[in-house]
Structure formats: C-alpha cells, structure tokens
C-alpha cells in the first residue's frame, strides 16, 4: 500500500513551513509563540463547544445541532485555503517542565511511543479545524474525526524523556469531505531540533451531530513543493483504493503467494508419515496460533474525545502497547518500533463499551516481527462483537526471532497480509537499534 520505513533523514523532504522548508536548526519555541501540547485538547474543546464535565455532554451535543446552518451545501461555497493557513507548531516541554515526564516515561528511561500516538491524533484534528475554521461562527459546525493512519515513518534516534519535543504539521491534500495531514516530530539535541518521525493521517469531516459527511474547504498549493505534496496526496489516495481492491478478504492470493503457502505446508509435514494431517514444526519455528495475546478495556468517560466517543489516540495507544508486548513475548527480548501503517478506523467506540483487543504475530524475518492487532467492541447490553480497528505494527528485536508458521487457511491469509505490509517497507542495511523507539 505504501512505503513505511525507518528511512534515515527522510524527513528532510515533505512537510513545509509554507513558502520555505521547515527550519531544523536553532530554535526557541517559547519565543515564537508555539502552543504546548496540553493546550491542543483544550483548543479542540473550545472549537466544538465540548464540556470537560461528562454530565454536560448531552446539553453540549444539543447545542451543536444549531450549527447545521453554517454547513456548506457544496465545496464551491467554501473559500479556498492555503497550506500555511493550517500550519502549526506545538511544544511538548519534557526538558523544561520535568513534571510532565512521568506520563511519557518507560521503565527503560525512554519515551512511551503510545503517548506520542495520542498526541499526533489530537494534533491532526486541530490542524484540520484550522483549515476549515469559519470566522463568523464561534464554534465549528464540523465534526472532524480520524479515518486512517496512513503511515508513520521513524527516523534515527531513540527518544529521551529529558529533552523538549516539538511537533509541526499542516493539511497537505484535500478531497470533498476528507483531508490528508502531514506531521513531523523533532527532539531538542543541544541547540537544534532534530527530526524523529514523519506521519501522514487522513481525517474526515462530518456534520454537527457527527451523523453524515460535510464538505471542507478546497486547498490551493502555492509553490512547486506544495504542488508536489498535493500530488502525492492524490497518489496516496489511489494506492489506498488499489490496496483495498486487492485485499485477501476480496481476492485470492497471487500465484507466488499460493506457492509460498504450499511450500510452508510441505515444510511442516511429518516425514515419518504419508499423511497430510500429521504436522510438525521445523527447527526454530512457532505455530502462529501460539503467538497471541489478548486484553480487555472498559471504556470509561475519562477516555472520551470531544464528541463523547472514545478517543482514537487512546485506542492506538492500547493497541500499540499490546502489540509491543506480543513482540516482546515472542522474540524473547525488548523490541523497537520500526513502522506503523494502515490503521483504519472502521467504527466509533462508544463510552461504556467493552473493548476487546487481540494481538498476533503474523510474519517474521531475521530480527523483524510483524504484528497485527484486531479491535472489537461490544456494548454492556449486547453480546454482539463488531470490528472497530485493525492495527499493523513492525518491530525489530535485539536478536534473531523464530519463524512463524500458519496451520489453517485463515492463518495463511494473515501470514500473507503481514508479509505484504512488511514487504512494503524499505529498511536500510545499516539500521541500528539506537535509531528506534520503545513503547
């Protein structure tokens, strides 16, 4: 579907301060009026009129119904915007405000990557509200939600909990009701903010009650660099459509993939018998069914978003941490995240739901572990389970990991799907673990 990899210094291309490249040298965010990360969600509540008190959420949602009149009947009725209109920089002052560190700290004295996923999700929504803001309205009539995490590409260094972090981003492509957002993350080293990751999210606009689609402002590129960003957004959309069309849930595996599965099957036949039913594992191999971990979350009001559904960043954090634990348990050593991609938000999660997470190793190669996390939700009143998300994470272990073998046809499809995601990456030969980040 796309190339999501740990590309050394790939961040030097892509995200822009409109009109020039994003400065990566000496900077003092405090002097430039950069907002702090804790202010992002406060701003989002203000934009949609959400209350911090759970008991007031029904009243707040009723008031949003009055904003329907501000919605455009077509995209042509909305003023075009530029990339500079949605550009923002946000500071996470872990170095200058040590009291913030505990929330982000791992036992290995690194930064919890799951917390970074939460921050990226909130920031992406705020960027889209900046693109679509209506100056005549005190609150936005739009309900903007995350539809897809297309990719997160990591870049070199591990993250220190003792240095400030800066995020920046802007809208890079717009459809009729959807927006692609590009974000970068930097960490202070000496007097310079150095690149850490590059993320691409896709957001969708809904009406005031979050019941149907709503039009968003068109985007006008102003330079050749911005035109290239916009063109890449179109290509990304095309690739997502093509990848979905070739899904193993819709189409049979290719001839090469069928051969791969058959060879794996033959490698597990017991040479002492002549039976297709007698299966044995090759040396240094594990049955896929033995690589699972599961968890259950009760979705409390504390984890709600500004529309009183469960915060998508919370879902990503919980899925990531379960995926990390799965890779750790499977590989027998501490894993490091290499790539995150293709996280599709298929269904919102209501407050009070039971969230079932199931994680499984679906492909391995050398030191790399491809993990798939499946998320289902059930209400307290109903036993019916519905899929809300599927997450794909690639980890690198400190040592060689066993091969994973499928037993059933369904597991074979999971294996091929994991292999497709892994093969879409491009990882440099000289990759070292000190370039990576932990949970």
Phi, psi and omega in degrees: 000320180196170176261109176242111188212174174268083185263122183298121178056031176291347184283355179287354176231145178124259187295140184233148152280122185310127180096345177197168179289153179295123180292131179244005182272208184298130180213149173236094184303327182299323183282342183264006178072028179288135179281161179267156185300323181294341179279343184298310181290330174297318179295322180295318177299320180294320183295322183257357180075028181280146179266149175279350180261120182303326183293340182266002189292327180294315179297318181297320180290327176295321179295331180291338178299331181290348182273358183303328183293342180275352181286139180282145178280341176205164179292333180296337180277003182251140179291139178292153179237162178252165179296328180293336182293332182254002183291137180211151172237136183229136183255136169248095192277064180294328181282315184274345177230081186303337182294345179277346192293323189301323180299331186255358192271138169261167180292339177273010180064038171239185183263138177290114182293332177299324176293324178295321177300319177299315181295319179297320181296314179296317181296319180300320178293316179299319179301318180292325176293328176292325179290327189254008188299144177247116187292335182283342184255136178291322178242154179282137176281354183268147170249106185258125183229158179283127178260325188200136164264102185290315179193151169228114181259124179274151179227127182027259204298152169286165187260132178265136177280003185247010179232146180298149177240142177234136174250149172213158180181170177195165174289132184244345179202148181223135168260212177278320182232005183233159181220136172264133181241129174254131180228150174232156177231136181232154172232143183288127174228109186069239179254011184236143170271117183255145185294142179241312181209162178231125185235144175234118178245155173240126180246152176237148179259133177240170180287183187300328181263006179060041182248338182208167182291156178222148182284150178238161181297138175294161182242132180246113175292145184247354183212166176303324179294318179291324176298323178292320176299316180295319178297320178296325176297320176296317179296320179300318178298315179298320179293322179296320179295317181294320181295319179296322181295331182265009182304144178291350173279349181241325185233152178291155177300158177290168179300320179295319180292322178297321177296319178302313181294320181294320178296321177295321177298314181297326181290346180255002178286140180286116182294346181277349180236173175241037186245139175286346184272340184271111185240138175225149180279141170292168178301147177054050180221157182225139172293138182302324182296342180265012182248020186266148166224149180227156175212163179228133177238135169269124188274096183275160179303332180302332184262018182280157175265190184289348178252016176062030164251171181288133183301126180300327177296325176297317178298317180295319180296314181295319179294318180298314183294324175291320177297319178297316179296323178296314179295321179295314180295322182285315186276343179076014176206173184288121179270160178235139182287135178252316183205151173232133181203160168055047175268108182259127177268101188271332184207136177291155180250123181280149173299136181095353181286163169262125182253117180257122179246131179232122184245143184209137171286125182242351177197142174222153175201123181055246180261002188263141182231119176264122184241135177246129178243124181254132184244128177234154180229146175219142177282164180292335182272334186245146176266001181286129180259138178230136179290132177249324183209154165231127184247143178234122180233140174245126180241157172239127180273167179283346181216171178302141181247157179295159171284151178247133184240133176279149175260320187252171177295320178299317177294327177297322177292321176298320179299312181295321179295318176297320179295322177299316179294318180295317182292342179284352180271165175223097187256125181298148182297326185271023179300135178231153187294338180288356175271357192250172180235157185254187185291000000 
